[in-house]
């Protein structure tokens, strides 16, 4: 018997990213952050540049959001807004430490010609809102509030599927679930309520499921272009699954940013759709 591995097609993407110029761990708003552990700023910048250059080498555009002093988490650009079909919803951060990042994102989108809506309810952008197919999967429970999902549905103009997160280590949807293609995802079932697990199984019966070990190294915080999947080099199990499913795992090394609780996906805000791209 032969098994066929689906062939996967990459589409060109456009991302917004913010260099880790002021990155530091100065407060604790997720269990990964320990302010007593020093951050090596030069290593953080090197690792971030490698991530950016890897995306560019794969043919993607990466635009720059200027970093602002005293906003050490601004490197995690994914949290500043959601962009779906060219519609932009600017975040409203749950923690006051990150709140001013929203204005920087709003200003960037305005000068780039978008007409952003600013969220009124706690909403952490693409950390918790992930477009897939014709839907947007949304996380709540730890950062983004459940009523914010309805606000996003209005602003983004797409049906939003609500999922509830339960484990503080996986505080954003993009730490527990990654969109791989228009109809495939990978996720860590233990990070969601039983009801959300039922929803995910019904929508994605063939999804890749992460083990405890792959989730614990933030392996799900991955960026996919439909074919290449950038994920931490430590997620060996997921890399093997991705390979078996016809994806090309691209290992990345971001240990300094992991001290802030982030991986490759947190560092890029996808400007959806890419120019000329279908979506
Ligand atoms: N220290 C940041 C925070 O806790 C990390 C954000 C990571 N971003 C993400 N999309 N998961 O808010």
Coordinates of N, CA and C in Angstrom, one line a residue, residues 119-271:
X119 N -9.8 48.4 19.0 CA -10.6 47.6 19.8 C -11.0 48.3 21.1
X120 N -12.2 48.0 21.6 CA -12.6 48.6 22.9 C -12.5 47.6 24.0
X121 N -12.5 46.3 23.6 CA -12.4 45.2 24.6 C -11.0 44.6 24.6
X122 N -10.6 43.9 25.7 CA -9.3 43.4 25.7 C -9.1 42.4 24.5
X123 N -8.0 42.7 23.7 CA -7.8 42.0 22.4 C -6.3 42.1 22.1
X124 N -5.7 40.9 22.0 CA -4.2 41.0 21.7 C -3.9 40.5 20.3
X125 N -4.6 41.0 19.4 CA -4.3 40.9 18.0 C -4.1 39.5 17.5
X126 N -3.1 39.3 16.6 CA -2.8 38.0 16.0 C -2.3 37.0 17.0
X127 N -2.0 37.4 18.3 CA -1.7 36.4 19.3 C -3.0 35.5 19.5
X128 N -4.1 36.2 19.4 CA -5.4 35.4 19.7 C -6.3 35.3 18.5
X129 N -6.0 35.9 17.4 CA -6.9 35.8 16.2 C -6.1 35.2 15.0
X130 N -6.5 34.1 14.6 CA -5.8 33.4 13.5 C -6.7 33.1 12.3
X131 N -6.6 33.8 11.2 CA -7.4 33.4 10.0 C -7.0 32.0 9.4
X132 N -8.1 31.3 9.1 CA -7.8 30.0 8.4 C -9.0 29.7 7.5
X133 N -8.8 29.4 6.2 CA -9.9 29.3 5.3 C -10.7 30.5 5.3
X134 N -12.1 30.4 5.5 CA -13.0 31.5 5.6 C -13.3 32.0 7.0
X135 N -12.6 31.4 7.9 CA -12.9 31.6 9.4 C -11.7 32.4 10.0
X136 N -12.0 32.9 11.2 CA -11.0 33.3 12.1 C -11.1 32.5 13.4
X137 N -10.0 31.8 13.8 CA -10.0 31.1 15.1 C -9.6 32.1 16.1
X138 N -10.3 32.2 17.3 CA -10.0 33.2 18.3 C -9.8 32.5 19.7
X139 N -8.8 33.0 20.4 CA -8.6 32.5 21.8 C -9.2 33.5 22.8
X140 N -9.6 33.0 23.9 CA -10.0 33.8 25.1 C -9.6 33.1 26.3
X141 N -9.8 33.7 27.4 CA -9.6 33.0 28.7 C -8.4 33.6 29.5
X142 N -7.4 34.0 28.8 CA -6.2 34.5 29.5 C -5.9 36.0 29.1
X143 N -6.0 36.3 27.8 CA -5.7 37.7 27.4 C -6.9 38.4 26.7
X144 N -7.2 37.9 25.5 CA -8.4 38.5 24.8 C -9.6 38.0 25.5
X145 N -10.6 38.9 25.7 CA -11.8 38.5 26.4 C -12.8 37.9 25.4
X146 N -13.7 37.1 25.9 CA -14.6 36.4 25.0 C -15.5 37.4 24.2
X147 N -16.1 38.4 24.9 CA -16.9 39.4 24.1 C -16.1 40.1 23.0
X148 N -14.8 40.2 23.2 CA -14.0 40.8 22.1 C -14.0 40.0 20.8
X149 N -14.4 38.7 20.9 CA -14.5 37.9 19.7 C -15.6 38.5 18.8
X150 N -16.7 38.9 19.4 CA -17.8 39.4 18.7 C -17.4 40.8 18.1
X151 N -16.7 41.6 18.8 CA -16.2 42.9 18.3 C -15.4 42.6 17.1
X152 N -14.5 41.6 17.1 CA -13.6 41.3 16.0 C -14.4 40.8 14.8
X153 N -15.4 40.1 15.1 CA -16.2 39.6 13.9 C -16.8 40.8 13.1
X154 N -17.3 41.8 13.9 CA -17.8 43.0 13.2 C -16.7 43.7 12.4
X155 N -15.6 43.9 13.1 CA -14.5 44.7 12.5 C -13.8 44.0 11.4
X156 N -13.7 42.7 11.5 CA -12.9 41.9 10.4 C -13.8 41.4 9.4
X157 N -15.1 41.3 9.6 CA -16.1 40.9 8.6 C -16.0 39.4 8.3
X158 N -15.6 38.6 9.2 CA -15.5 37.1 9.0 C -16.1 36.4 10.2
X159 N -16.6 35.2 10.0 CA -17.1 34.5 11.2 C -15.9 34.1 12.1
X160 N -16.1 34.3 13.4 CA -15.0 34.1 14.4 C -15.5 32.9 15.2
X161 N -14.6 31.9 15.3 CA -14.8 30.7 16.1 C -14.1 30.8 17.4
X162 N -14.9 30.8 18.5 CA -14.3 31.1 19.8 C -13.7 29.8 20.4
X163 N -12.5 29.9 20.9 CA -11.9 28.8 21.6 C -11.4 29.3 23.0
X164 N -11.5 28.4 24.0 CA -11.1 28.9 25.3 C -9.8 28.2 25.8
X165 N -8.9 29.1 26.2 CA -7.6 28.6 26.7 C -7.6 28.4 28.2
X166 N -6.9 27.4 28.7 CA -7.0 27.1 30.1 C -5.7 27.1 30.9
X167 N -4.6 27.1 30.2 CA -3.3 26.9 30.8 C -2.5 28.2 30.7
X168 N -2.1 28.8 31.8 CA -1.4 30.1 31.8 C -0.1 30.0 31.0
X169 N 0.5 28.9 30.8 CA 1.7 28.8 29.9 C 1.4 29.1 28.5
X170 N 0.1 28.8 28.1 CA -0.3 29.0 26.7 C -1.4 30.1 26.7
X171 N -0.9 31.3 26.9 CA -1.8 32.4 27.2 C -2.4 33.1 26.0
X172 N -1.7 32.9 24.8 CA -2.3 33.4 23.6 C -2.6 32.1 22.7
X173 N -3.6 32.3 21.8 CA -4.0 31.2 20.9 C -2.7 30.7 20.2
X174 N -1.9 31.7 19.8 CA -0.7 31.3 18.9 C 0.4 30.6 19.7
X175 N 0.2 30.3 21.0 CA 1.2 29.5 21.7 C 0.6 28.1 21.8
X176 N -0.6 27.8 21.4 CA -1.2 26.5 21.5 C -1.8 26.0 20.2
X177 N -1.7 26.8 19.2 CA -2.3 26.4 17.9 C -1.6 27.2 16.8
X178 N -1.3 26.5 15.7 CA -0.8 27.2 14.5 C -1.5 26.8 13.3
X179 N -1.8 27.8 12.4 CA -2.4 27.5 11.2 C -1.3 27.2 10.2
X180 N -1.5 26.0 9.5 CA -0.5 25.6 8.5 C -0.8 25.8 7.1
X181 N -2.1 25.7 6.8 CA -2.6 26.0 5.4 C -4.0 26.4 5.5
X182 N -4.7 26.5 4.4 CA -6.1 26.9 4.4 C -7.0 25.9 5.1
X183 N -6.5 24.7 5.2 CA -7.4 23.7 5.9 C -6.7 22.7 6.9
X184 N -5.5 23.2 7.3 CA -4.8 22.3 8.2 C -4.2 23.1 9.3
X185 N -4.3 22.6 10.6 CA -3.7 23.3 11.7 C -2.9 22.3 12.6
X186 N -2.2 22.8 13.5 CA -1.6 21.9 14.6 C -1.9 22.5 15.9
X187 N -2.2 21.7 16.9 CA -2.5 22.3 18.2 C -2.2 21.4 19.4
X188 N -2.3 21.9 20.6 CA -2.1 21.2 21.8 C -3.4 21.0 22.6
X189 N -4.0 19.9 22.5 CA -5.4 19.7 23.1 C -5.5 20.1 24.5
X190 N -4.4 19.9 25.3 CA -4.5 20.1 26.8 C -4.6 21.6 27.1
X191 N -4.3 22.5 26.1 CA -4.4 23.9 26.4 C -5.8 24.5 26.3
X192 N -6.8 23.6 25.9 CA -8.1 24.1 25.6 C -9.2 23.4 26.5
X193 N -10.3 24.0 26.7 CA -11.4 23.4 27.4 C -11.9 22.2 26.6
X194 N -12.7 21.2 27.2 CA -13.2 20.1 26.5 C -14.1 20.6 25.3
X195 N -14.9 21.6 25.6 CA -15.8 22.1 24.5 C -15.0 22.6 23.3
X196 N -13.9 23.4 23.6 CA -13.1 23.8 22.5 C -12.4 22.7 21.8
X197 N -12.1 21.6 22.5 CA -11.5 20.5 21.8 C -12.5 19.8 20.9
X198 N -13.8 19.8 21.3 CA -14.8 19.3 20.4 C -14.9 20.1 19.1
X199 N -14.9 21.4 19.3 CA -15.0 22.3 18.2 C -13.8 22.1 17.2
X200 N -12.6 22.0 17.8 CA -11.4 21.8 16.9 C -11.5 20.5 16.2
X201 N -11.9 19.4 16.9 CA -12.0 18.1 16.3 C -13.0 18.1 15.1
X202 N -14.1 18.8 15.3 CA -15.1 18.8 14.3 C -14.6 19.6 13.0
X203 N -13.9 20.7 13.3 CA -13.5 21.5 12.2 C -12.2 20.9 11.4
X204 N -11.3 20.3 12.2 CA -10.0 19.9 11.7 C -9.8 18.4 12.1
X205 N -10.5 17.5 11.6 CA -10.4 16.1 12.1 C -9.0 15.5 11.8
X206 N -8.2 16.1 10.9 CA -6.9 15.5 10.6 C -5.8 16.4 11.1
X207 N -6.1 17.2 12.0 CA -5.0 18.2 12.6 C -3.9 17.4 13.2
X208 N -2.7 18.0 13.2 CA -1.5 17.5 13.9 C -1.7 17.9 15.3
X209 N -1.5 16.9 16.2 CA -1.6 17.2 17.7 C -0.2 17.2 18.3
X210 N 0.0 18.2 19.1 CA 1.3 18.4 19.7 C 1.4 17.6 21.0
X211 N 2.6 17.1 21.3 CA 2.8 16.4 22.6 C 3.1 17.4 23.6
X212 N 3.1 17.0 24.9 CA 3.5 17.9 26.0 C 4.8 18.5 25.7
X213 N 5.7 17.7 25.3 CA 7.1 18.1 25.1 C 7.2 19.2 24.0
X214 N 6.5 19.0 22.9 CA 6.6 20.0 21.8 C 5.9 21.3 22.2
X215 N 4.8 21.2 23.0 CA 4.1 22.4 23.5 C 5.0 23.1 24.5
X216 N 5.7 22.4 25.3 CA 6.5 23.0 26.4 C 7.7 23.8 25.9
X217 N 8.1 23.6 24.6 CA 9.2 24.4 24.1 C 8.6 25.5 23.1
X218 N 7.3 25.7 23.2 CA 6.6 26.7 22.4 C 6.6 26.3 20.9
X219 N 6.6 25.0 20.6 CA 6.7 24.6 19.2 C 5.5 25.0 18.4
X220 N 4.4 25.3 19.0 CA 3.2 25.7 18.2 C 3.3 27.2 17.8
X221 N 4.2 27.9 18.3 CA 4.3 29.3 17.9 C 5.1 29.4 16.6
X222 N 4.4 28.9 15.6 CA 5.1 28.7 14.3 C 4.5 29.6 13.2
X223 N 5.3 29.9 12.2 CA 4.8 30.7 11.1 C 4.8 29.8 9.8
X224 N 3.7 29.7 9.2 CA 3.6 28.9 8.0 C 3.3 29.7 6.8
X225 N 3.9 29.4 5.6 CA 3.5 30.1 4.4 C 2.7 29.1 3.5
X226 N 2.2 28.1 4.1 CA 1.5 27.0 3.3 C 2.4 25.9 3.0
X227 N 3.7 26.1 3.0 CA 4.6 25.0 2.7 C 5.8 25.0 3.8
X228 N 6.4 26.1 4.0 CA 7.5 26.2 4.9 C 6.9 26.5 6.3
X229 N 7.4 25.9 7.3 CA 6.9 26.1 8.7 C 8.1 26.5 9.6
X230 N 8.2 27.7 9.9 CA 9.3 28.2 10.8 C 8.8 27.9 12.2
X231 N 9.7 27.1 12.9 CA 9.3 26.7 14.3 C 10.6 26.5 15.1
X232 N 10.5 26.6 16.4 CA 11.7 26.4 17.2 C 12.4 25.1 16.9
X233 N 13.7 25.1 16.9 CA 14.5 23.9 16.6 C 14.3 22.8 17.6
X234 N 13.7 23.2 18.8 CA 13.5 22.2 19.9 C 12.3 21.3 19.7
X235 N 11.4 21.7 18.7 CA 10.2 20.9 18.6 C 10.3 19.7 17.6
X236 N 11.0 18.7 18.1 CA 11.4 17.6 17.2 C 10.2 16.8 16.7
X237 N 9.3 16.5 17.6 CA 8.1 15.7 17.3 C 7.3 16.4 16.2
X238 N 7.0 17.7 16.4 CA 6.2 18.5 15.4 C 6.9 18.5 14.1
X239 N 8.3 18.7 14.1 CA 9.0 18.8 12.8 C 8.8 17.4 12.0
X240 N 8.8 16.3 12.7 CA 8.6 15.0 12.1 C 7.2 14.9 11.5
X241 N 6.2 15.3 12.3 CA 4.9 15.3 11.8 C 4.7 16.2 10.6
X242 N 5.3 17.4 10.6 CA 5.1 18.3 9.5 C 5.7 17.7 8.2
X243 N 6.9 17.1 8.4 CA 7.6 16.5 7.3 C 6.7 15.4 6.7
X244 N 6.1 14.6 7.5 CA 5.3 13.5 7.0 C 4.1 14.0 6.3
X245 N 3.6 15.2 6.6 CA 2.4 15.8 6.0 C 2.8 16.6 4.8
X246 N 4.0 16.6 4.3 CA 4.4 17.3 3.1 C 4.8 18.8 3.4
X247 N 4.9 19.2 4.6 CA 5.4 20.6 4.9 C 6.9 20.5 5.1
X248 N 7.5 21.7 5.0 CA 9.0 21.7 5.1 C 9.3 22.5 6.4
X249 N 9.6 21.8 7.5 CA 9.9 22.5 8.7 C 11.2 23.3 8.6
X250 N 11.2 24.5 9.0 CA 12.4 25.4 9.0 C 12.7 25.7 10.4
X251 N 13.8 25.1 11.0 CA 14.1 25.3 12.4 C 14.6 26.7 12.7
X252 N 14.2 27.4 13.7 CA 14.7 28.7 14.0 C 15.2 28.6 15.5
X253 N 16.1 29.5 15.8 CA 16.7 29.5 17.1 C 16.5 30.9 17.8
X254 N 15.6 31.0 18.7 CA 15.2 32.3 19.4 C 15.2 32.2 20.9
X255 N 16.3 31.6 21.5 CA 16.2 31.4 22.9 C 16.1 32.7 23.8
X256 N 16.6 33.8 23.3 CA 16.5 35.0 24.1 C 15.1 35.5 24.1
X257 N 14.4 35.4 23.0 CA 13.0 35.9 22.9 C 12.1 34.9 23.7
X258 N 12.5 33.7 23.8 CA 11.7 32.7 24.6 C 11.6 33.2 26.1
X259 N 12.6 33.9 26.5 CA 12.6 34.4 27.9 C 11.5 35.4 28.1
X260 N 11.0 36.0 27.1 CA 9.8 36.8 27.2 C 8.5 36.1 26.9
X261 N 8.6 34.8 26.6 CA 7.4 33.9 26.4 C 7.0 33.9 24.9
X262 N 8.0 34.3 24.0 CA 7.6 34.3 22.6 C 8.4 33.5 21.7
X263 N 7.9 33.1 20.6 CA 8.7 32.4 19.5 C 8.5 33.1 18.2
X264 N 8.8 32.4 17.1 CA 8.8 33.1 15.8 C 7.5 33.8 15.4
X265 N 6.4 33.1 15.7 CA 5.1 33.6 15.3 C 4.8 34.9 16.0
X266 N 5.1 35.0 17.3 CA 4.8 36.3 18.0 C 5.6 37.5 17.4
X267 N 6.7 37.2 16.8 CA 7.5 38.3 16.3 C 7.0 38.9 15.0
X268 N 6.1 38.3 14.3 CA 5.6 38.8 13.1 C 4.1 39.0 13.0
X269 N 3.7 40.1 12.5 CA 2.2 40.4 12.3 C 2.0 40.2 10.8
X270 N 1.2 39.3 10.5 CA 0.9 39.0 9.0 C 0.0 40.1 8.5
X271 N 0.4 40.7 7.4 CA -0.4 41.8 6.7 C -1.2 41.0 5.7

